[in-house]
């Protein structure tokens, strides 16, 4: 679709591997102690803000691997510990049949930063991320519910959402209902962009453009993984505005 696929694999790199090794024990402890219920029939721990890192990102005396990343160091939020186990996804009471089918067929493909607001669940850009960084913590086989991206989808989504904001003061873009534009642009992504699975191992990093459509593939039968499943730490620092989120490269 475009010369820029919207994702980049980094490593393997010793600095990334050292950080992942230091992060895994506290990640295991945080998952075990969390009262957060697992979703998708007990096969997915969302783990938002579950990793007990500080703003510098360091874990167990090991610094965050900025030196291995094409990113400027900045303060970080507590990392998400997205954890998936064999059997993902399974039906659950909190997800209707249509949503579960979309999860099975389309990997629950979505754009980060859009939240469902109000009784009508209008999609609005409430979390304008700068980028998305995934750092695998457990060593799993390729079929262990890998991250999925649609290459080139960032520009398709940018064009579709730009039309939704047309004529509105950029300072108010976080209050615009983009539901229809988002769904139409995502449908176009499915039509014109290539779906790519991105399995990764500790020591590697996956850097995604903030506007790329992505999801999680179902767990393949027989995929290799440790007992705790596939754990990935995600970081998504925020930009100062929705206008920056939409218009910056």
PDB file of C-alpha atoms in Angstrom:
ATOM      1  CA  UNK A   1       0.000   0.000   0.000  1.00  0.00           C
ATOM      2  CA  UNK A   2       2.841   2.396   0.856  1.00  0.00           C
ATOM      3  CA  UNK A   3       6.613   2.464   1.050  1.00  0.00           C
ATOM      4  CA  UNK A   4       6.331   2.970   4.816  1.00  0.00           C
ATOM      5  CA  UNK A   5       4.870  -0.182   6.403  1.00  0.00           C
ATOM      6  CA  UNK A   6       4.288   1.580   9.715  1.00  0.00           C
ATOM      7  CA  UNK A   7       6.254  -0.895  11.818  1.00  0.00           C
ATOM      8  CA  UNK A   8       9.849  -1.771  12.551  1.00  0.00           C
ATOM      9  CA  UNK A   9      11.537  -4.758  14.196  1.00  0.00           C
ATOM     10  CA  UNK A  10      14.579  -3.837  16.268  1.00  0.00           C
ATOM     11  CA  UNK A  11      17.200  -6.305  17.452  1.00  0.00           C
ATOM     12  CA  UNK A  12      17.943  -8.750  18.779  1.00  0.00           C
ATOM     13  CA  UNK A  13      20.005  -6.405  20.915  1.00  0.00           C
ATOM     14  CA  UNK A  14      21.789  -7.118  24.224  1.00  0.00           C
ATOM     15  CA  UNK A  15      20.384  -3.996  25.903  1.00  0.00           C
ATOM     16  CA  UNK A  16      16.814  -4.968  25.012  1.00  0.00           C
ATOM     17  CA  UNK A  17      17.456  -8.564  26.131  1.00  0.00           C
ATOM     18  CA  UNK A  18      18.872  -7.422  29.486  1.00  0.00           C
ATOM     19  CA  UNK A  19      15.870  -5.195  30.146  1.00  0.00           C
ATOM     20  CA  UNK A  20      13.414  -7.965  29.215  1.00  0.00           C
ATOM     21  CA  UNK A  21      15.168 -10.436  31.536  1.00  0.00           C
ATOM     22  CA  UNK A  22      15.038  -7.938  34.408  1.00  0.00           C
ATOM     23  CA  UNK A  23      11.394  -7.087  33.740  1.00  0.00           C
ATOM     24  CA  UNK A  24      10.082 -10.663  33.587  1.00  0.00           C
ATOM     25  CA  UNK A  25      10.160 -11.576  37.336  1.00  0.00           C
ATOM     26  CA  UNK A  26       8.308  -8.405  38.473  1.00  0.00           C
ATOM     27  CA  UNK A  27       5.940  -8.834  35.534  1.00  0.00           C
ATOM     28  CA  UNK A  28       5.091 -12.372  36.649  1.00  0.00           C
ATOM     29  CA  UNK A  29       4.537 -11.131  40.204  1.00  0.00           C
ATOM     30  CA  UNK A  30       2.343  -8.244  39.060  1.00  0.00           C
ATOM     31  CA  UNK A  31       0.163 -10.519  36.925  1.00  0.00           C
ATOM     32  CA  UNK A  32      -0.226 -13.037  39.751  1.00  0.00           C
ATOM     33  CA  UNK A  33      -1.164 -10.349  42.278  1.00  0.00           C
ATOM     34  CA  UNK A  34      -3.512  -8.334  40.071  1.00  0.00           C
ATOM     35  CA  UNK A  35      -7.242  -8.367  40.881  1.00  0.00           C
ATOM     36  CA  UNK A  36      -7.992  -7.521  37.256  1.00  0.00           C
ATOM     37  CA  UNK A  37     -10.122 -10.266  35.669  1.00  0.00           C
ATOM     38  CA  UNK A  38      -8.801 -12.032  32.610  1.00  0.00           C
ATOM     39  CA  UNK A  39     -10.864 -11.453  29.471  1.00  0.00           C
ATOM     40  CA  UNK A  40     -11.823 -13.665  26.543  1.00  0.00           C
ATOM     41  CA  UNK A  41     -12.807 -16.625  28.667  1.00  0.00           C
ATOM     42  CA  UNK A  42      -9.698 -16.378  30.841  1.00  0.00           C
ATOM     43  CA  UNK A  43      -7.193 -16.281  27.982  1.00  0.00           C
ATOM     44  CA  UNK A  44      -6.153 -12.586  27.948  1.00  0.00           C
ATOM     45  CA  UNK A  45      -4.835 -10.418  30.766  1.00  0.00           C
ATOM     46  CA  UNK A  46      -5.018  -6.820  29.547  1.00  0.00           C
ATOM     47  CA  UNK A  47      -2.553  -5.580  32.160  1.00  0.00           C
ATOM     48  CA  UNK A  48      -2.807  -1.809  31.659  1.00  0.00           C
ATOM     49  CA  UNK A  49      -0.248  -0.023  33.887  1.00  0.00           C
ATOM     50  CA  UNK A  50       0.630  -3.361  35.505  1.00  0.00           C
ATOM     51  CA  UNK A  51       4.421  -3.292  35.096  1.00  0.00           C
ATOM     52  CA  UNK A  52       6.006  -1.565  38.145  1.00  0.00           C
ATOM     53  CA  UNK A  53       8.583   0.459  36.229  1.00  0.00           C
ATOM     54  CA  UNK A  54       9.370   4.042  37.165  1.00  0.00           C
ATOM     55  CA  UNK A  55       9.348   7.058  34.837  1.00  0.00           C
ATOM     56  CA  UNK A  56      12.869   6.183  33.673  1.00  0.00           C
ATOM     57  CA  UNK A  57      11.629   2.764  32.510  1.00  0.00           C
ATOM     58  CA  UNK A  58      14.332   0.894  34.375  1.00  0.00           C
ATOM     59  CA  UNK A  59      13.688  -2.542  35.860  1.00  0.00           C
ATOM     60  CA  UNK A  60      15.719  -4.280  38.575  1.00  0.00           C
ATOM     61  CA  UNK A  61      18.650  -1.931  38.176  1.00  0.00           C
ATOM     62  CA  UNK A  62      18.686  -2.353  34.388  1.00  0.00           C
ATOM     63  CA  UNK A  63      18.099   0.834  32.445  1.00  0.00           C
ATOM     64  CA  UNK A  64      15.505   1.126  29.715  1.00  0.00           C
ATOM     65  CA  UNK A  65      17.143   0.235  26.373  1.00  0.00           C
ATOM     66  CA  UNK A  66      16.921   3.695  24.810  1.00  0.00           C
ATOM     67  CA  UNK A  67      20.365   3.207  23.262  1.00  0.00           C
ATOM     68  CA  UNK A  68      18.994   0.412  21.071  1.00  0.00           C
ATOM     69  CA  UNK A  69      15.878   2.301  19.995  1.00  0.00           C
ATOM     70  CA  UNK A  70      15.342   5.018  17.365  1.00  0.00           C
ATOM     71  CA  UNK A  71      13.495   7.087  19.969  1.00  0.00           C
ATOM     72  CA  UNK A  72      14.340  10.080  22.117  1.00  0.00           C
ATOM     73  CA  UNK A  73      14.358   9.212  25.839  1.00  0.00           C
ATOM     74  CA  UNK A  74      11.363  10.553  27.709  1.00  0.00           C
ATOM     75  CA  UNK A  75       9.396   9.792  30.895  1.00  0.00           C
ATOM     76  CA  UNK A  76       7.373   6.602  30.627  1.00  0.00           C
ATOM     77  CA  UNK A  77       4.088   5.465  32.120  1.00  0.00           C
ATOM     78  CA  UNK A  78       3.864   2.077  33.816  1.00  0.00           C
ATOM     79  CA  UNK A  79       3.970  -0.513  31.066  1.00  0.00           C
ATOM     80  CA  UNK A  80       1.036  -2.629  29.951  1.00  0.00           C
ATOM     81  CA  UNK A  81       1.537  -6.375  30.408  1.00  0.00           C
ATOM     82  CA  UNK A  82      -0.554  -7.855  27.614  1.00  0.00           C
ATOM     83  CA  UNK A  83      -0.591 -11.574  28.414  1.00  0.00           C
ATOM     84  CA  UNK A  84      -2.147 -14.297  26.281  1.00  0.00           C
ATOM     85  CA  UNK A  85      -2.367 -18.032  26.987  1.00  0.00           C
ATOM     86  CA  UNK A  86      -3.241 -21.060  24.818  1.00  0.00           C
ATOM     87  CA  UNK A  87      -6.837 -21.114  23.640  1.00  0.00           C
ATOM     88  CA  UNK A  88      -7.120 -17.381  22.996  1.00  0.00           C
ATOM     89  CA  UNK A  89      -9.732 -16.194  22.224  1.00  0.00           C
ATOM     90  CA  UNK A  90     -12.662 -17.819  23.996  1.00  0.00           C
ATOM     91  CA  UNK A  91     -16.243 -16.530  24.272  1.00  0.00           C
ATOM     92  CA  UNK A  92     -17.015 -14.501  27.371  1.00  0.00           C
ATOM     93  CA  UNK A  93     -20.102 -12.844  28.881  1.00  0.00           C
ATOM     94  CA  UNK A  94     -18.650  -9.352  28.437  1.00  0.00           C
ATOM     95  CA  UNK A  95     -18.306  -9.719  24.664  1.00  0.00           C
ATOM     96  CA  UNK A  96     -21.187 -10.211  22.243  1.00  0.00           C
ATOM     97  CA  UNK A  97     -21.208 -12.679  19.374  1.00  0.00           C
ATOM     98  CA  UNK A  98     -20.365 -10.021  16.772  1.00  0.00           C
ATOM     99  CA  UNK A  99     -17.377  -8.723  18.731  1.00  0.00           C
ATOM    100  CA  UNK A 100     -16.130 -12.248  19.368  1.00  0.00           C
ATOM    101  CA  UNK A 101     -16.453 -13.090  15.673  1.00  0.00           C
ATOM    102  CA  UNK A 102     -14.496  -9.951  14.788  1.00  0.00           C
ATOM    103  CA  UNK A 103     -11.802 -11.019  17.249  1.00  0.00           C
ATOM    104  CA  UNK A 104     -11.578 -14.427  15.563  1.00  0.00           C
ATOM    105  CA  UNK A 105     -11.743 -13.242  11.934  1.00  0.00           C
ATOM    106  CA  UNK A 106     -10.038  -9.847  12.123  1.00  0.00           C
ATOM    107  CA  UNK A 107      -7.797 -10.174  15.196  1.00  0.00           C
ATOM    108  CA  UNK A 108      -9.886  -7.510  17.011  1.00  0.00           C
ATOM    109  CA  UNK A 109      -8.169  -4.987  14.716  1.00  0.00           C
ATOM    110  CA  UNK A 110      -8.189  -1.476  16.135  1.00  0.00           C
ATOM    111  CA  UNK A 111      -6.478   1.885  16.381  1.00  0.00           C
ATOM    112  CA  UNK A 112      -5.044   2.774  19.786  1.00  0.00           C
ATOM    113  CA  UNK A 113      -6.138   5.945  21.546  1.00  0.00           C
ATOM    114  CA  UNK A 114      -9.804   5.892  20.560  1.00  0.00           C
ATOM    115  CA  UNK A 115     -12.092   5.419  23.544  1.00  0.00           C
ATOM    116  CA  UNK A 116     -15.816   4.624  23.604  1.00  0.00           C
ATOM    117  CA  UNK A 117     -17.441   7.614  25.312  1.00  0.00           C
ATOM    118  CA  UNK A 118     -20.918   7.922  26.811  1.00  0.00           C
ATOM    119  CA  UNK A 119     -24.023   5.764  26.597  1.00  0.00           C
ATOM    120  CA  UNK A 120     -23.802   5.738  22.805  1.00  0.00           C
ATOM    121  CA  UNK A 121     -20.133   4.667  22.985  1.00  0.00           C
ATOM    122  CA  UNK A 122     -18.995   7.328  20.565  1.00  0.00           C
ATOM    123  CA  UNK A 123     -15.383   6.853  19.496  1.00  0.00           C
ATOM    124  CA  UNK A 124     -13.231   9.845  20.390  1.00  0.00           C
ATOM    125  CA  UNK A 125      -9.462  10.350  20.398  1.00  0.00           C
ATOM    126  CA  UNK A 126      -8.753  10.653  24.111  1.00  0.00           C
ATOM    127  CA  UNK A 127      -5.237   9.188  24.237  1.00  0.00           C
ATOM    128  CA  UNK A 128      -3.077  10.693  21.454  1.00  0.00           C
ATOM    129  CA  UNK A 129      -0.063   8.381  21.620  1.00  0.00           C
ATOM    130  CA  UNK A 130       3.314   9.323  20.171  1.00  0.00           C
ATOM    131  CA  UNK A 131       4.251   5.736  19.267  1.00  0.00           C
ATOM    132  CA  UNK A 132       3.655   2.153  20.341  1.00  0.00           C
ATOM    133  CA  UNK A 133       6.556   0.012  21.552  1.00  0.00           C
ATOM    134  CA  UNK A 134       6.202  -3.696  22.270  1.00  0.00           C
ATOM    135  CA  UNK A 135       8.904  -5.550  24.231  1.00  0.00           C
ATOM    136  CA  UNK A 136       8.428  -9.343  24.457  1.00  0.00           C
ATOM    137  CA  UNK A 137       9.218 -10.811  27.869  1.00  0.00           C
ATOM    138  CA  UNK A 138       8.647 -14.525  27.226  1.00  0.00           C
ATOM    139  CA  UNK A 139      10.111 -16.748  24.524  1.00  0.00           C
ATOM    140  CA  UNK A 140       7.255 -18.158  22.431  1.00  0.00           C
ATOM    141  CA  UNK A 141       6.736 -19.813  19.071  1.00  0.00           C
ATOM    142  CA  UNK A 142       5.441 -17.952  16.048  1.00  0.00           C
ATOM    143  CA  UNK A 143       1.829 -19.053  16.557  1.00  0.00           C
ATOM    144  CA  UNK A 144       1.511 -17.877  20.158  1.00  0.00           C
ATOM    145  CA  UNK A 145      -1.087 -15.180  19.440  1.00  0.00           C
ATOM    146  CA  UNK A 146       1.363 -12.754  17.801  1.00  0.00           C
ATOM    147  CA  UNK A 147       0.816  -9.086  17.220  1.00  0.00           C
ATOM    148  CA  UNK A 148      -0.810  -8.420  13.828  1.00  0.00           C
ATOM    149  CA  UNK A 149      -0.489  -5.230  11.762  1.00  0.00           C
ATOM    150  CA  UNK A 150      -1.906  -3.981   8.481  1.00  0.00           C
ATOM    151  CA  UNK A 151       1.038  -2.522   6.599  1.00  0.00           C
ATOM    152  CA  UNK A 152       0.540   1.017   5.318  1.00  0.00           C
ATOM    153  CA  UNK A 153      -2.671   1.467   7.283  1.00  0.00           C
ATOM    154  CA  UNK A 154      -1.441   4.549   9.153  1.00  0.00           C
ATOM    155  CA  UNK A 155      -1.901   6.806   6.125  1.00  0.00           C
ATOM    156  CA  UNK A 156      -5.296   5.294   5.294  1.00  0.00           C
ATOM    157  CA  UNK A 157      -6.468   5.995   8.836  1.00  0.00           C
ATOM    158  CA  UNK A 158      -4.955   9.483   8.795  1.00  0.00           C
ATOM    159  CA  UNK A 159      -6.849  10.381   5.620  1.00  0.00           C
ATOM    160  CA  UNK A 160     -10.125   8.971   6.924  1.00  0.00           C
ATOM    161  CA  UNK A 161      -9.921  10.708  10.294  1.00  0.00           C
ATOM    162  CA  UNK A 162      -8.823  14.005   8.761  1.00  0.00           C
ATOM    163  CA  UNK A 163     -12.184  14.173   7.019  1.00  0.00           C
ATOM    164  CA  UNK A 164     -13.964  13.616  10.348  1.00  0.00           C
ATOM    165  CA  UNK A 165     -12.207  16.623  11.880  1.00  0.00           C
ATOM    166  CA  UNK A 166     -12.693  18.956   8.889  1.00  0.00           C
ATOM    167  CA  UNK A 167     -14.242  22.274   9.897  1.00  0.00           C
ATOM    168  CA  UNK A 168     -13.703  21.751  13.637  1.00  0.00           C
ATOM    169  CA  UNK A 169     -11.322  23.778  15.791  1.00  0.00           C
ATOM    170  CA  UNK A 170      -8.267  21.536  16.388  1.00  0.00           C
ATOM    171  CA  UNK A 171      -8.455  22.365  20.095  1.00  0.00           C
ATOM    172  CA  UNK A 172     -11.792  20.510  20.128  1.00  0.00           C
ATOM    173  CA  UNK A 173     -10.739  17.426  18.174  1.00  0.00           C
ATOM    174  CA  UNK A 174     -10.750  15.298  21.309  1.00  0.00           C
ATOM    175  CA  UNK A 175     -14.517  15.893  21.519  1.00  0.00           C
ATOM    176  CA  UNK A 176     -15.366  14.851  17.937  1.00  0.00           C
ATOM    177  CA  UNK A 177     -17.262  11.615  17.359  1.00  0.00           C
ATOM    178  CA  UNK A 178     -15.121   9.771  14.806  1.00  0.00           C
ATOM    179  CA  UNK A 179     -17.024   6.466  14.927  1.00  0.00           C
ATOM    180  CA  UNK A 180     -18.292   6.457  11.348  1.00  0.00           C
ATOM    181  CA  UNK A 181     -15.050   7.752   9.844  1.00  0.00           C
ATOM    182  CA  UNK A 182     -13.016   5.266  11.868  1.00  0.00           C
ATOM    183  CA  UNK A 183     -15.088   2.276  10.782  1.00  0.00           C
ATOM    184  CA  UNK A 184     -15.038   3.352   7.136  1.00  0.00           C
ATOM    185  CA  UNK A 185     -11.275   3.869   7.149  1.00  0.00           C
ATOM    186  CA  UNK A 186     -10.693   0.538   8.880  1.00  0.00           C
ATOM    187  CA  UNK A 187     -12.810  -1.212   6.255  1.00  0.00           C
ATOM    188  CA  UNK A 188     -10.634   0.413   3.579  1.00  0.00           C
ATOM    189  CA  UNK A 189      -7.552  -0.838   5.422  1.00  0.00           C
ATOM    190  CA  UNK A 190      -8.858  -4.395   5.260  1.00  0.00           C
ATOM    191  CA  UNK A 191      -9.424  -3.933   1.539  1.00  0.00           C
ATOM    192  CA  UNK A 192      -6.085  -2.455   0.491  1.00  0.00           C
ATOM    193  CA  UNK A 193      -3.480  -3.232   3.174  1.00  0.00           C
ATOM    194  CA  UNK A 194      -1.534  -6.424   3.791  1.00  0.00           C
ATOM    195  CA  UNK A 195      -2.074  -8.250   7.075  1.00  0.00           C
ATOM    196  CA  UNK A 196       1.244  -9.278   8.663  1.00  0.00           C
ATOM    197  CA  UNK A 197       1.863 -11.341  11.793  1.00  0.00           C
ATOM    198  CA  UNK A 198       4.792 -10.140  13.907  1.00  0.00           C
ATOM    199  CA  UNK A 199       5.998 -12.816  16.320  1.00  0.00           C
ATOM    200  CA  UNK A 200       8.925 -11.578  18.410  1.00  0.00           C
ATOM    201  CA  UNK A 201      11.204 -12.867  21.144  1.00  0.00           C
ATOM    202  CA  UNK A 202      12.940 -11.316  24.159  1.00  0.00           C
ATOM    203  CA  UNK A 203      15.791  -9.136  22.954  1.00  0.00           C
ATOM    204  CA  UNK A 204      13.689  -7.764  20.116  1.00  0.00           C
ATOM    205  CA  UNK A 205      11.379  -4.767  20.046  1.00  0.00           C
ATOM    206  CA  UNK A 206       8.443  -3.931  17.793  1.00  0.00           C
ATOM    207  CA  UNK A 207       7.939  -0.229  17.126  1.00  0.00           C
ATOM    208  CA  UNK A 208       4.591   0.760  15.589  1.00  0.00           C
ATOM    209  CA  UNK A 209       3.344   4.007  14.099  1.00  0.00           C
ATOM    210  CA  UNK A 210       0.630   5.385  16.370  1.00  0.00           C
ATOM    211  CA  UNK A 211      -1.960   5.329  13.548  1.00  0.00           C
ATOM    212  CA  UNK A 212      -1.387   1.757  12.388  1.00  0.00           C
ATOM    213  CA  UNK A 213      -4.280  -0.707  12.597  1.00  0.00           C
ATOM    214  CA  UNK A 214      -3.234  -3.707  14.650  1.00  0.00           C
ATOM    215  CA  UNK A 215      -4.565  -6.604  16.702  1.00  0.00           C
ATOM    216  CA  UNK A 216      -3.756 -10.037  18.113  1.00  0.00           C
ATOM    217  CA  UNK A 217      -3.983 -13.283  16.154  1.00  0.00           C
ATOM    218  CA  UNK A 218      -5.739 -16.305  17.651  1.00  0.00           C
ATOM    219  CA  UNK A 219      -3.454 -18.777  19.395  1.00  0.00           C
ATOM    220  CA  UNK A 220      -2.410 -21.461  16.911  1.00  0.00           C
ATOM    221  CA  UNK A 221      -2.831 -25.062  17.947  1.00  0.00           C
ATOM    222  CA  UNK A 222       0.443 -26.476  19.250  1.00  0.00           C
ATOM    223  CA  UNK A 223       2.227 -23.120  19.486  1.00  0.00           C
ATOM    224  CA  UNK A 224       5.137 -23.263  21.933  1.00  0.00           C
ATOM    225  CA  UNK A 225       5.121 -21.040  25.016  1.00  0.00           C
ATOM    226  CA  UNK A 226       6.143 -21.133  28.687  1.00  0.00           C
ATOM    227  CA  UNK A 227       3.551 -21.761  31.387  1.00  0.00           C
ATOM    228  CA  UNK A 228       2.790 -18.041  31.833  1.00  0.00           C
ATOM    229  CA  UNK A 229       1.974 -17.647  28.149  1.00  0.00           C
ATOM    230  CA  UNK A 230       3.000 -14.828  25.840  1.00  0.00           C
ATOM    231  CA  UNK A 231       3.783 -11.674  27.844  1.00  0.00           C
ATOM    232  CA  UNK A 232       4.558  -8.422  26.052  1.00  0.00           C
ATOM    233  CA  UNK A 233       5.233  -5.082  27.726  1.00  0.00           C
ATOM    234  CA  UNK A 234       3.803  -2.121  25.817  1.00  0.00           C
ATOM    235  CA  UNK A 235       4.614   1.566  26.132  1.00  0.00           C
ATOM    236  CA  UNK A 236       2.594   4.386  24.549  1.00  0.00           C
ATOM    237  CA  UNK A 237       3.621   7.875  25.742  1.00  0.00           C
ATOM    238  CA  UNK A 238       1.266  10.715  24.913  1.00  0.00           C
ATOM    239  CA  UNK A 239       1.567  13.661  22.564  1.00  0.00           C
ATOM    240  CA  UNK A 240       0.323  17.084  23.734  1.00  0.00           C
ATOM    241  CA  UNK A 241      -2.713  17.206  21.436  1.00  0.00           C
ATOM    242  CA  UNK A 242      -4.919  15.306  19.001  1.00  0.00           C
ATOM    243  CA  UNK A 243      -3.776  17.706  16.290  1.00  0.00           C
ATOM    244  CA  UNK A 244      -0.176  16.565  16.801  1.00  0.00           C
ATOM    245  CA  UNK A 245      -1.348  12.933  16.845  1.00  0.00           C
ATOM    246  CA  UNK A 246      -3.048  13.329  13.453  1.00  0.00           C
ATOM    247  CA  UNK A 247      -0.636  15.620  11.630  1.00  0.00           C
ATOM    248  CA  UNK A 248       2.892  14.753  12.769  1.00  0.00           C
ATOM    249  CA  UNK A 249       4.802  12.153  10.689  1.00  0.00           C
TER     250      UNK A 249
END
